[in-house]
Coordinates of C-alpha atoms in Angstrom, one line a residue:
X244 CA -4.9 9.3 24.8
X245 CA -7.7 8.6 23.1
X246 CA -6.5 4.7 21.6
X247 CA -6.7 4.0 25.0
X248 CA -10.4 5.7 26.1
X249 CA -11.7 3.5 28.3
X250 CA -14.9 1.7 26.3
X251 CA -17.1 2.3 29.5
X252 CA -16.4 6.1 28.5
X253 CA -16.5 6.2 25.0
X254 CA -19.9 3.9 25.7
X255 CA -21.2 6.6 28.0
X256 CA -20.9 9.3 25.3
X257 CA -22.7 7.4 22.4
X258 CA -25.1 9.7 23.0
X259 CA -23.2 13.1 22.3
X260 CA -22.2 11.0 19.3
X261 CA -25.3 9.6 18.0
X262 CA -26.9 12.9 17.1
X263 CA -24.1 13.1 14.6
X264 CA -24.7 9.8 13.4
X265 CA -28.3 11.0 12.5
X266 CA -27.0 13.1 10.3
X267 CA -25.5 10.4 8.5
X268 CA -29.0 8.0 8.0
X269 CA -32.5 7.8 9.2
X270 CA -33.2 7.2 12.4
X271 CA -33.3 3.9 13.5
X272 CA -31.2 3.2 10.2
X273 CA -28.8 0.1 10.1
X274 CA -26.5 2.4 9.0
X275 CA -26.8 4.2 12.9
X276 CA -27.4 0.6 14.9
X277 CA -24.2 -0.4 13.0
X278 CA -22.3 2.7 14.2
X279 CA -23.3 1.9 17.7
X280 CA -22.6 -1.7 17.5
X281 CA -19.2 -0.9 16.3
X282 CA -18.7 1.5 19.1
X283 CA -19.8 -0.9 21.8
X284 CA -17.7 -3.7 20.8
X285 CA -14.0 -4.4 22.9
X286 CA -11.2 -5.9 21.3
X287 CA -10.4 -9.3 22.6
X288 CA -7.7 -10.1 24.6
X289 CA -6.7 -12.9 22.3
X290 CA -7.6 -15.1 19.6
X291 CA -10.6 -17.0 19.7
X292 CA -11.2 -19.6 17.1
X293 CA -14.9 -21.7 17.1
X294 CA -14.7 -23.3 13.7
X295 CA -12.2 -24.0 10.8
X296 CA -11.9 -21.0 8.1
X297 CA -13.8 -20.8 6.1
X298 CA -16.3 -21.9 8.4
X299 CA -19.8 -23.1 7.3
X300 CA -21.8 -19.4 7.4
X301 CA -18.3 -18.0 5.0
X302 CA -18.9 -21.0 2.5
X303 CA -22.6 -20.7 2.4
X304 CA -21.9 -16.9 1.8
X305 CA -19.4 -17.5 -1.2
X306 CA -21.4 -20.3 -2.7
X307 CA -24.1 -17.5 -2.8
X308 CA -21.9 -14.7 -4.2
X309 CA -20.7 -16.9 -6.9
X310 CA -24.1 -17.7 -8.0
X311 CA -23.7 -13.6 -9.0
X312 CA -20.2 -12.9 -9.2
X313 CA -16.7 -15.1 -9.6
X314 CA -14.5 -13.9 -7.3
X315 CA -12.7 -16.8 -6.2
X316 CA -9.9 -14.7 -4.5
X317 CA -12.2 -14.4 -1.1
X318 CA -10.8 -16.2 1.9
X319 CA -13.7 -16.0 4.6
X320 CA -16.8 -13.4 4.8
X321 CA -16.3 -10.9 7.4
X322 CA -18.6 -9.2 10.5
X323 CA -17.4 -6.1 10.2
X324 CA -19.5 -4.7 13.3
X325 CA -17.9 -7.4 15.5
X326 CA -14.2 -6.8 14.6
X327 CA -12.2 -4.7 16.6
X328 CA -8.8 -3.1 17.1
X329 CA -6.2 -5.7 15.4
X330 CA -8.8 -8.5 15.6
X331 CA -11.0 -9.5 12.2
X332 CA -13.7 -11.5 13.2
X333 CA -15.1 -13.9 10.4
X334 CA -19.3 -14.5 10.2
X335 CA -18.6 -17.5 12.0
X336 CA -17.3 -16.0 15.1
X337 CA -14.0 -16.5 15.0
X338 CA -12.1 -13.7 16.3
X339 CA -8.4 -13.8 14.7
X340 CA -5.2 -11.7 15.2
X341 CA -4.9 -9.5 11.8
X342 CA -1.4 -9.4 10.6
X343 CA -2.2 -8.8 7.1
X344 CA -5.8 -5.9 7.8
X345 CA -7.3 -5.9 4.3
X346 CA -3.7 -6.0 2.3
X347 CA -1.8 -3.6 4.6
X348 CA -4.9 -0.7 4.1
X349 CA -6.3 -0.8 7.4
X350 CA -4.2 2.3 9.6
X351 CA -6.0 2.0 13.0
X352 CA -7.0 -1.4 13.6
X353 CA -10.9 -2.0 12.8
X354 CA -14.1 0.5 14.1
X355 CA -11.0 2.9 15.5
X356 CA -13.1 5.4 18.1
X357 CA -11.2 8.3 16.6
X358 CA -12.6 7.4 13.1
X359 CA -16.3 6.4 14.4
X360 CA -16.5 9.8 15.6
X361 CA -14.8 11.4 12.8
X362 CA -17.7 10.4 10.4
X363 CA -20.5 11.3 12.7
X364 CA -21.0 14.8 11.4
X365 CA -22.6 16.7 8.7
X366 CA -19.7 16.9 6.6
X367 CA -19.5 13.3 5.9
X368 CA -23.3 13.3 5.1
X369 CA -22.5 16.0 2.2
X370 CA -19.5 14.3 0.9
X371 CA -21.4 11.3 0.3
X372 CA -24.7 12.0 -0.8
X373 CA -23.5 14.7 -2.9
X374 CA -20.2 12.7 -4.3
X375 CA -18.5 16.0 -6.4
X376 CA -16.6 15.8 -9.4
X377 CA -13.4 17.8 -8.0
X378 CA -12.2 18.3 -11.0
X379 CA -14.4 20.6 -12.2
X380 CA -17.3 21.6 -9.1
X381 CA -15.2 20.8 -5.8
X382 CA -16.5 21.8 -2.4
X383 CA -15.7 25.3 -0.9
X384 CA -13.5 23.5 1.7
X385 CA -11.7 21.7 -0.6
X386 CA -8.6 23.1 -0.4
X387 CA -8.6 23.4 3.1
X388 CA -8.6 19.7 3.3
X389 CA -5.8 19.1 0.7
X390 CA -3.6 21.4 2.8
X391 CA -4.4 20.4 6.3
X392 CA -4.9 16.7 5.7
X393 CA -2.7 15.4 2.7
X394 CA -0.3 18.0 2.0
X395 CA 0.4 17.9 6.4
X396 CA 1.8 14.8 5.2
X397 CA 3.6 15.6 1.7
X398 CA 6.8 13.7 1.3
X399 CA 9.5 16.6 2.0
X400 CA 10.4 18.4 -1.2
X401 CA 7.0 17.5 -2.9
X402 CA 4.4 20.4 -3.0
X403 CA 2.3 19.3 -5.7
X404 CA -0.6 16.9 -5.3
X405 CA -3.2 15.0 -7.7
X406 CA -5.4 13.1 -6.0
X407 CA -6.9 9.8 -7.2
X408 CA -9.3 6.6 -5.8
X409 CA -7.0 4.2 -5.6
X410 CA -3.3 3.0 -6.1
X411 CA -3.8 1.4 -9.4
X412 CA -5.3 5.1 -11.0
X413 CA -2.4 6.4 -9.2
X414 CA 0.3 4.8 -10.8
X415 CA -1.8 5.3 -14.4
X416 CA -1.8 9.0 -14.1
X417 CA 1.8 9.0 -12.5
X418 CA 3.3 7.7 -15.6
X419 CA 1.6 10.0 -17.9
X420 CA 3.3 13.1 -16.2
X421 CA 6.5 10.8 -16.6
X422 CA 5.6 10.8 -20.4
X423 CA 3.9 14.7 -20.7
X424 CA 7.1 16.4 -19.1
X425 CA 9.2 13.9 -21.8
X426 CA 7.2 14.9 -24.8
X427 CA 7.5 18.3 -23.8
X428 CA 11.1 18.2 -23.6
X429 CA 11.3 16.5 -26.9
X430 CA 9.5 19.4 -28.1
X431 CA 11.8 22.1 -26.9
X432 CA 9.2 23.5 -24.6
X433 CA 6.8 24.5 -27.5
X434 CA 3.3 24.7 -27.6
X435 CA 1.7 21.7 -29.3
X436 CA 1.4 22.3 -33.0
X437 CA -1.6 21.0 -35.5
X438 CA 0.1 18.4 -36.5
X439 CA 1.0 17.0 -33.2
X440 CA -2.9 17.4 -32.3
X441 CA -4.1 16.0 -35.7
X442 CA -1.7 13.2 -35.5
X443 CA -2.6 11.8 -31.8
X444 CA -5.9 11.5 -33.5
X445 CA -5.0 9.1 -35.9
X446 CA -3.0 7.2 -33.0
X447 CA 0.3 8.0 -35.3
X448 CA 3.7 10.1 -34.2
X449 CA 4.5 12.6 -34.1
X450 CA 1.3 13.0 -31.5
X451 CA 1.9 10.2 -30.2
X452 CA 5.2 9.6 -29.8
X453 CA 7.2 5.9 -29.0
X454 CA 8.7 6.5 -25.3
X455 CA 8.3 4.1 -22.9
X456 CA 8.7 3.2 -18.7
X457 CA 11.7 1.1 -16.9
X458 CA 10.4 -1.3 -14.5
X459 CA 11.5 -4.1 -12.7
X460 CA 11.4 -8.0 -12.5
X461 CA 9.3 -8.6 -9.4
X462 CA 7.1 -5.1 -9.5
X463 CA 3.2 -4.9 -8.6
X464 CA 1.7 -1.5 -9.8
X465 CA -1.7 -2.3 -10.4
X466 CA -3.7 -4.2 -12.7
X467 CA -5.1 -1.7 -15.5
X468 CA -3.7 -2.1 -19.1
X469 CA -0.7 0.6 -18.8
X470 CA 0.2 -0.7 -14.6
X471 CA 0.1 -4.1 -16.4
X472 CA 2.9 -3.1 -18.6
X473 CA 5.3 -2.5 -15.2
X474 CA 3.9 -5.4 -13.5
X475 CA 5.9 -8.5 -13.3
X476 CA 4.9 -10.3 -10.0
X477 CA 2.6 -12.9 -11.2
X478 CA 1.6 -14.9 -14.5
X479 CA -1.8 -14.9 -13.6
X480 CA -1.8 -10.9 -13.9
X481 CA -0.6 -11.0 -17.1
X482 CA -1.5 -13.9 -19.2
X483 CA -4.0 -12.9 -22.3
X484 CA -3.3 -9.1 -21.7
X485 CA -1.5 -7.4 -24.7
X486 CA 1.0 -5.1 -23.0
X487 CA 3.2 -2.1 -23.8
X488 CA 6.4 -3.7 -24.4
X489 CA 8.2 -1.7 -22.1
X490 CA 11.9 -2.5 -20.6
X491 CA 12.5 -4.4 -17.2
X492 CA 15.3 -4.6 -15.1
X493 CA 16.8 -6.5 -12.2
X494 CA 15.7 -5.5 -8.7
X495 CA 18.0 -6.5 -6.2
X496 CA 18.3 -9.5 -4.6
X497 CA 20.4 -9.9 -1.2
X498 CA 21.7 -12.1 0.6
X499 CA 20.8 -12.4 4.6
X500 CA 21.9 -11.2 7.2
X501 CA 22.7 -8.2 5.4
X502 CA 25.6 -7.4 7.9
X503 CA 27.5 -10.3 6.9
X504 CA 26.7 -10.0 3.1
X505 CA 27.7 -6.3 2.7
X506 CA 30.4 -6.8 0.4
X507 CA 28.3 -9.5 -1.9
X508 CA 25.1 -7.0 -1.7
X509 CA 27.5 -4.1 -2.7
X510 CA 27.9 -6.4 -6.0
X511 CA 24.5 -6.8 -6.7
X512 CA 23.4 -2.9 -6.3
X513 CA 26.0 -2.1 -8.9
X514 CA 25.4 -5.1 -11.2
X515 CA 21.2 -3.9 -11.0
X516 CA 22.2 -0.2 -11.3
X517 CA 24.3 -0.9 -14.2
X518 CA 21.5 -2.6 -16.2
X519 CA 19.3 0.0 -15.7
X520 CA 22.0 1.7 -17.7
X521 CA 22.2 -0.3 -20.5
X522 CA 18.4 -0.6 -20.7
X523 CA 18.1 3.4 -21.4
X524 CA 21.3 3.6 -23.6
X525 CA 19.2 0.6 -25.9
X526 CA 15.6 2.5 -25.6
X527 CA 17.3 5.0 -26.6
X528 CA 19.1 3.0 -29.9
X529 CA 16.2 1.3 -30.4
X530 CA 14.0 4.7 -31.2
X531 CA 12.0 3.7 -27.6
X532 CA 13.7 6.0 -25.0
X533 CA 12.9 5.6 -21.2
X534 CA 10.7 8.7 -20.0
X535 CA 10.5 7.9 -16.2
X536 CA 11.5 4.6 -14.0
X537 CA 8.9 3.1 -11.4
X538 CA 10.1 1.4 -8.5
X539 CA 8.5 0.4 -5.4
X540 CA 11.1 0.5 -2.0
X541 CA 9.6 -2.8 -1.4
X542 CA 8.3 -5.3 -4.1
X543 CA 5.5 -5.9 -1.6
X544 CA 3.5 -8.7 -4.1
X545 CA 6.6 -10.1 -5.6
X546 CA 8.6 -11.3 -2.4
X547 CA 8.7 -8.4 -0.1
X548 CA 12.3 -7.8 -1.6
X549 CA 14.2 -4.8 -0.6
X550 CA 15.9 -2.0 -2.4
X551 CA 19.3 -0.7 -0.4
X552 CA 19.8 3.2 0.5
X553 CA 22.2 2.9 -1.6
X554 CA 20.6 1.6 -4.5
X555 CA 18.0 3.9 -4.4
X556 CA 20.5 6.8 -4.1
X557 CA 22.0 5.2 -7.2
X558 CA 18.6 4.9 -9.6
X559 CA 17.9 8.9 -8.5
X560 CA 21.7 9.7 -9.7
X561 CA 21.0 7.6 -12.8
X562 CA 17.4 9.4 -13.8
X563 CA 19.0 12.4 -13.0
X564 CA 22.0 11.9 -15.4
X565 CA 19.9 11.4 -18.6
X566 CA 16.9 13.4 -17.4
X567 CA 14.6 11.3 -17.0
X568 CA 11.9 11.0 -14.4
X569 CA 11.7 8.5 -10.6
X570 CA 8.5 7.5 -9.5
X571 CA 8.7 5.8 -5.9
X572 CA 5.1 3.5 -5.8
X573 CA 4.4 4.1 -2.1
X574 CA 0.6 2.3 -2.6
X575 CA 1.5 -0.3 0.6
X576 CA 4.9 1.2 1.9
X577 CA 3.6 4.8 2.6
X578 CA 1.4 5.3 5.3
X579 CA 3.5 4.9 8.7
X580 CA 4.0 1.0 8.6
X581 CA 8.4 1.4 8.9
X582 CA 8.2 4.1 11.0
X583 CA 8.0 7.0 8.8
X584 CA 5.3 8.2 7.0
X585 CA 7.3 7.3 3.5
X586 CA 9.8 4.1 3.2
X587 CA 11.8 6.4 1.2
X588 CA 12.7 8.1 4.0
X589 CA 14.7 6.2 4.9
X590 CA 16.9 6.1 1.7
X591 CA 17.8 9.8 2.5
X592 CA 18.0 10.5 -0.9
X593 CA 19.6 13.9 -2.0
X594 CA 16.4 15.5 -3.2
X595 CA 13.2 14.2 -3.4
X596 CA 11.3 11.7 -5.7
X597 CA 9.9 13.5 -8.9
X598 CA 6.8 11.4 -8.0
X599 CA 5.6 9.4 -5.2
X600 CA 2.1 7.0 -5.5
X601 CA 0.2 6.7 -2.2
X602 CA -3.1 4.7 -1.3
X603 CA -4.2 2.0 1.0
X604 CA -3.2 3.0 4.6
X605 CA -3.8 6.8 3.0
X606 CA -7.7 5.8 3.0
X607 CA -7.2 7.6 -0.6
X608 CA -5.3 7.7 -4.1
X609 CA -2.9 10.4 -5.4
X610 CA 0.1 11.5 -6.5
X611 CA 2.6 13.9 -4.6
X612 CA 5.2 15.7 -7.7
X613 CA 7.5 18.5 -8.2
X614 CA 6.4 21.4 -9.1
X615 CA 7.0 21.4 -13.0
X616 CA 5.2 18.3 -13.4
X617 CA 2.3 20.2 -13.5
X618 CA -0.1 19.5 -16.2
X619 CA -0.2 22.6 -18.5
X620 CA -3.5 22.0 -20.0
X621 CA -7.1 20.8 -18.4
X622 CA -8.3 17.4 -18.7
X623 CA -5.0 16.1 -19.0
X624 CA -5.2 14.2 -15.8
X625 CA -9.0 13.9 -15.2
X626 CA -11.5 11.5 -14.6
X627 CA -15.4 12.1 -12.9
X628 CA -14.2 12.3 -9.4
X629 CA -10.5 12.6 -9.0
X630 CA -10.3 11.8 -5.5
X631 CA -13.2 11.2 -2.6
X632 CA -13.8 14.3 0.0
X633 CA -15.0 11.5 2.6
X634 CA -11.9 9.4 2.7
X635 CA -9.9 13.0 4.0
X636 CA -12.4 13.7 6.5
X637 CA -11.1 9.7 7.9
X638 CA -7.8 10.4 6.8
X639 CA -7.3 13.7 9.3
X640 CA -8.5 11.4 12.0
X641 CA -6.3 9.2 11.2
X642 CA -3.3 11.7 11.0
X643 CA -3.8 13.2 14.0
X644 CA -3.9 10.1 16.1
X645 CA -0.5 9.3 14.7
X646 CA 0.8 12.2 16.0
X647 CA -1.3 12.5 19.5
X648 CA -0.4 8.7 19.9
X649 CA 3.2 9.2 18.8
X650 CA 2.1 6.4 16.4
X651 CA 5.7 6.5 14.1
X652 CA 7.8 6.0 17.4
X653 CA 5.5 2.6 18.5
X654 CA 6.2 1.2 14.9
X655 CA 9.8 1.8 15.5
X656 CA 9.7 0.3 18.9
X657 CA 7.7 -3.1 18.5
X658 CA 9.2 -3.1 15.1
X659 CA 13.0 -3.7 17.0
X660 CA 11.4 -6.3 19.1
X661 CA 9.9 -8.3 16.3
X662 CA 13.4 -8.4 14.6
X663 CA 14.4 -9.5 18.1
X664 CA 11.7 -12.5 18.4
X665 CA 12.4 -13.3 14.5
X666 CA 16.0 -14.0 14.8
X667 CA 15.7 -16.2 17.6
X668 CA 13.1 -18.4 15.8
X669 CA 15.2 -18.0 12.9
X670 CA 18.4 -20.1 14.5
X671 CA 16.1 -22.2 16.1
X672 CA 13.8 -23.2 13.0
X673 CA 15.7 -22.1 10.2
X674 CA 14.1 -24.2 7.8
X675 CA 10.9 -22.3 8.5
X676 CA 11.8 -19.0 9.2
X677 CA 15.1 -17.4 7.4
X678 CA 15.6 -14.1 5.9
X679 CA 13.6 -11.9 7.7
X680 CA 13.5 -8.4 7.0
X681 CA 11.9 -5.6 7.6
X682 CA 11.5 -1.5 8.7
X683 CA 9.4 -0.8 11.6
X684 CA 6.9 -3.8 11.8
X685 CA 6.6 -3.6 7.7
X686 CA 8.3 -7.3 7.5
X687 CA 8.8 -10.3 5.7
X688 CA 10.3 -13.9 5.8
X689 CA 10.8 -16.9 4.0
X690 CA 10.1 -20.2 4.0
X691 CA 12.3 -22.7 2.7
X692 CA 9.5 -24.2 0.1
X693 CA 6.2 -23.4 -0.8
X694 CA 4.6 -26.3 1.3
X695 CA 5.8 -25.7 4.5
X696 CA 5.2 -21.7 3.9
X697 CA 1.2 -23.3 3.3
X698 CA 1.6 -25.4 6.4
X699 CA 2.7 -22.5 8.2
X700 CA 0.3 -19.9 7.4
X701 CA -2.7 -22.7 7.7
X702 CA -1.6 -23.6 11.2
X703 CA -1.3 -19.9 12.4
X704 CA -5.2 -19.5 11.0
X705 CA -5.9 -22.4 13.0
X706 CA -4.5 -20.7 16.0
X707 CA -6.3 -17.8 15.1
X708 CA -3.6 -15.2 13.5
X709 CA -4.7 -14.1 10.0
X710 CA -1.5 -14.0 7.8
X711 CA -0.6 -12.4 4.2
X712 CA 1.6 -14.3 1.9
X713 CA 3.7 -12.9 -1.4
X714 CA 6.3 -14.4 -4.0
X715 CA 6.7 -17.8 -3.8
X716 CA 7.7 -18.6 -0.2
X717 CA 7.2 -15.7 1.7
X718 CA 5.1 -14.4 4.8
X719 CA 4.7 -10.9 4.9
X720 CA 3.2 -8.8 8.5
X721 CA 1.4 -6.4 7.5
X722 CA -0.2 -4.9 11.0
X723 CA -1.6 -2.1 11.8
X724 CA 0.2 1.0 13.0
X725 CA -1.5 0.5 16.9
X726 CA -0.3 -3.2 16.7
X727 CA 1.6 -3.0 19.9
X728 CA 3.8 -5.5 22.6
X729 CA 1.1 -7.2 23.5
X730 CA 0.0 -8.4 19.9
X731 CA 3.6 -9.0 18.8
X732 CA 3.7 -11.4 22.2
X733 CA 0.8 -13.5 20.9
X734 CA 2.5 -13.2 17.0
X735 CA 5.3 -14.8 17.7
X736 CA 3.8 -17.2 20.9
X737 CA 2.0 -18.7 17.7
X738 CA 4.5 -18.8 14.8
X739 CA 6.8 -20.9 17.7
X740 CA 4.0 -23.2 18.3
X741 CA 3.2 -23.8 14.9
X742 CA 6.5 -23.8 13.7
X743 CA 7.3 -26.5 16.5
X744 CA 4.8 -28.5 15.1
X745 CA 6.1 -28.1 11.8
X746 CA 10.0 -28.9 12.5
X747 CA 8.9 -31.9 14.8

């Protein structure tokens, strides 16, 4: 298989590749020396940790960057030729465990051999120096590579696609079908008339008419001015941004182990389903009615909380009664991290999603939806590119090592033994560790305050495991899908240590 091609091999046949890399940059290009360098390089066997992080070659980097730009969000420069598999190694040589890859967007592990080669050819070369505007002068093999690459993965029932750059543009786009296929109904199906056009103009109804999007208390959906509206994670993503207004409800919150709290758990699904009831019966009294709901099967930035089978079942019965439109935000669930290529999957709903949002481990943006959520006119979801040809031509690599390496079934396997090794550190620390959940190795626990989640995740980088945090005490793992026995070993060899340390 090839994730495990021997690197003397692969090394031995840089030269059937390289020619292909020519294609891609001059010869004798960084670009091509960075290709090979990527290719030669041999994941460690474990971490390997030379100075603190940020070391001093990460803070001279940042105290030059911010001389240009202020993005004080960056946690350590990275050598991106050096990393490898599910190690990131930082520009001062420290070779870290990645349990978090670039906010769950990494699918492979880093400089993948499938995905070197995949980019070697002449078709990358066109896609990027020639960058088309899809909507309106897309390649001749453009729909080749929307049926064999994205729609080989289409959430079942879902035959429609839009694609997009990113989650955020995603999630934009997805709630103006929500509010298109409303207005229409409002409408009675008719054609728009002159006053409809001449009024959207003037920003006044009834062009523009007052509906508006259920979200929830805890929800990340991006950070442009409409995602802002649905988003309720974080202060700092909100404060000084006028938003729309819009209605939030209660996600649910459940008690853990969820096999001793079924009954109390039952309670809260109903209490949550029932004020997302009351919340469109008011909309709707208050002249405001709810056009769609968006929901994410995890709140991924606002706790890693999780929404029950049941619940979800619930919501879809719910939008189906007053006919109104669910959107499932799969930006950092989708992708194969639980063990299916969509968390809501697992919900086994009774028909499909009217929307579901992808990105991140996709490599691309879009927007798989039913059939007559089609846009009826042109330029009603557009922008210059909508979508990137050269993130597919990764993305089928990517695919088709998840099915050659039976990727979905390894998720599901190290993901039982990391609920294994998480319980037992959860009776033995459970000041440290409690309320772990997770599907496949997409998981999350919490610490019992905020300080001893920073002690935790500092000590971990000291012993060289690179951690994501969410919420206000929480650790989330967010590996990569070839994370396997032998990183989880090392995982939780660590969190004991340092939680040792910790409890003593």
């Amino acid at each position: 298989m090839l994730s495990k091609m021997r690197l003397g091999s692969y090394s031995h046949n840089l030269r059937k590749i390289l020619p292909g890399i020519e294609s891609c940059g001059p010869k004798g290009s960084r670009y091509q020396s960075a290709m090979a360098a990527a290719a030669a390089v041999k994941e460690p066997e474990g971490p390997q940790m030379v100075t603190e992080v940020p070391g001093p070659r990460s803070k001279q980097l940042m105290s030059e960057l911010d001389e240009m730009q202020s993005m004080k969000t960056i946690q350590f420069f990275v050598d991106y030729e050096k990393s490898q598999g599910n190690y990131i190694v930082d520009v001062d040589g420290n070779k870290m465990l990645d349990v978090f890859t670039q906010i769950s967007s990494v699918p492979l592990g880093y400089n993948h051999p499938a995905l070197l080669e995949a980019v070697k050819g002449s078709a990358m070369a066109t896609s990027l120096v020639n960058r088309p505007a899809l909507g309106v002068f897309p390649g001749a093999n453009w729909n080749n590579s929307l049926r064999d690459v994205l729609m080989s993965v289409a959430p079942p029932g879902l035959n429609n696609i839009i694609t997009m750059m990113c989650g955020t543009c995603s999630n934009e786009n997805a709630m103006k079908l929500m509010f298109m296929k409303y207005a229409e109904h409002l409408r009675g199906g008719k054609e728009f008339s002159q006053a409809d056009l001449d009024s959207a103009m003037q920003g006044q109804m009834p062009g523009i008419p007052k509906m508006s999007i259920l979200s929830f208390h805890g929800s990340f959906h991006g950070r442009s001015i409409g995602c802002l509206s649905v988003t309720h994670s974080k202060a700092i993503h909100l404060v000084d941004i006028p938003n729309m207004g819009w209605p939030v409800s209660d996600f649910p919150r459940y008690k853990y182990p969820l096999d001793q709290f079924v009954r109390e758990n039952a309670v809260e699904d109903s209490r949550c389903l029932a004020m997302v009831q009351d919340k469109i019966h008011q909309q709707l009294k208050d002249g405001c009615p709810i056009a769609g709901i968006i929901v994410e099967p995890v709140q991924a930035e606002g706790g890693d909380h999780h929404g029950s089978a049941a619940w979800f079942m619930g919501l879809q019965a719910i939008c189906k009664k007053h006919n109104i439109r669910l959107l499932i935000d799969e930006v950092q669930t989708g992708g194969g991290a639980t063990g299916k290529m969509w968390m809501h999957e697992h919900f086994n709903l009774p028909e499909a999603p009217d929307l579901v949002t992808f990105s991140k481990k996709m490599l691309s943006g879009g927007i798989y939806h039913k059939e007559d959520l089609r846009p009826q006119h042109g330029a009603r979801i557009f922008n210059t590119w909508v979508g990137e040809p050269s993130k597919l031509i990764i993305l089928d690599a990517v695919i088709k090592t998840i099915k050659r390496d039976n990727l979905l079934a390894q998720v599901t396997r190290v993901g039982a033994s990391m609920t294994k090794g998480m319980n037992e550190l959860q009776a033995k620390y459970p000041n440290i560790f409690a309320n772990f959940r997770s599907l496949g190795t997409f998981g999350a626990f919490d610490c019992s305050t905020p300080e001893i989640r920073d002690k935790l995740t500092g000590g971990m980088r000291k012993e060289g495991v690179h951690l994501g945090v969410c919420g206000e005490t929480t650790v989330r793992f967010r590996p990569s899908l070839t994370f396997d026995e032998k990183h989880l070993e090392i995982l939780m060899g660590k969190l004991q240590t340092v939680g040792g340390k910790i409890d003593s």
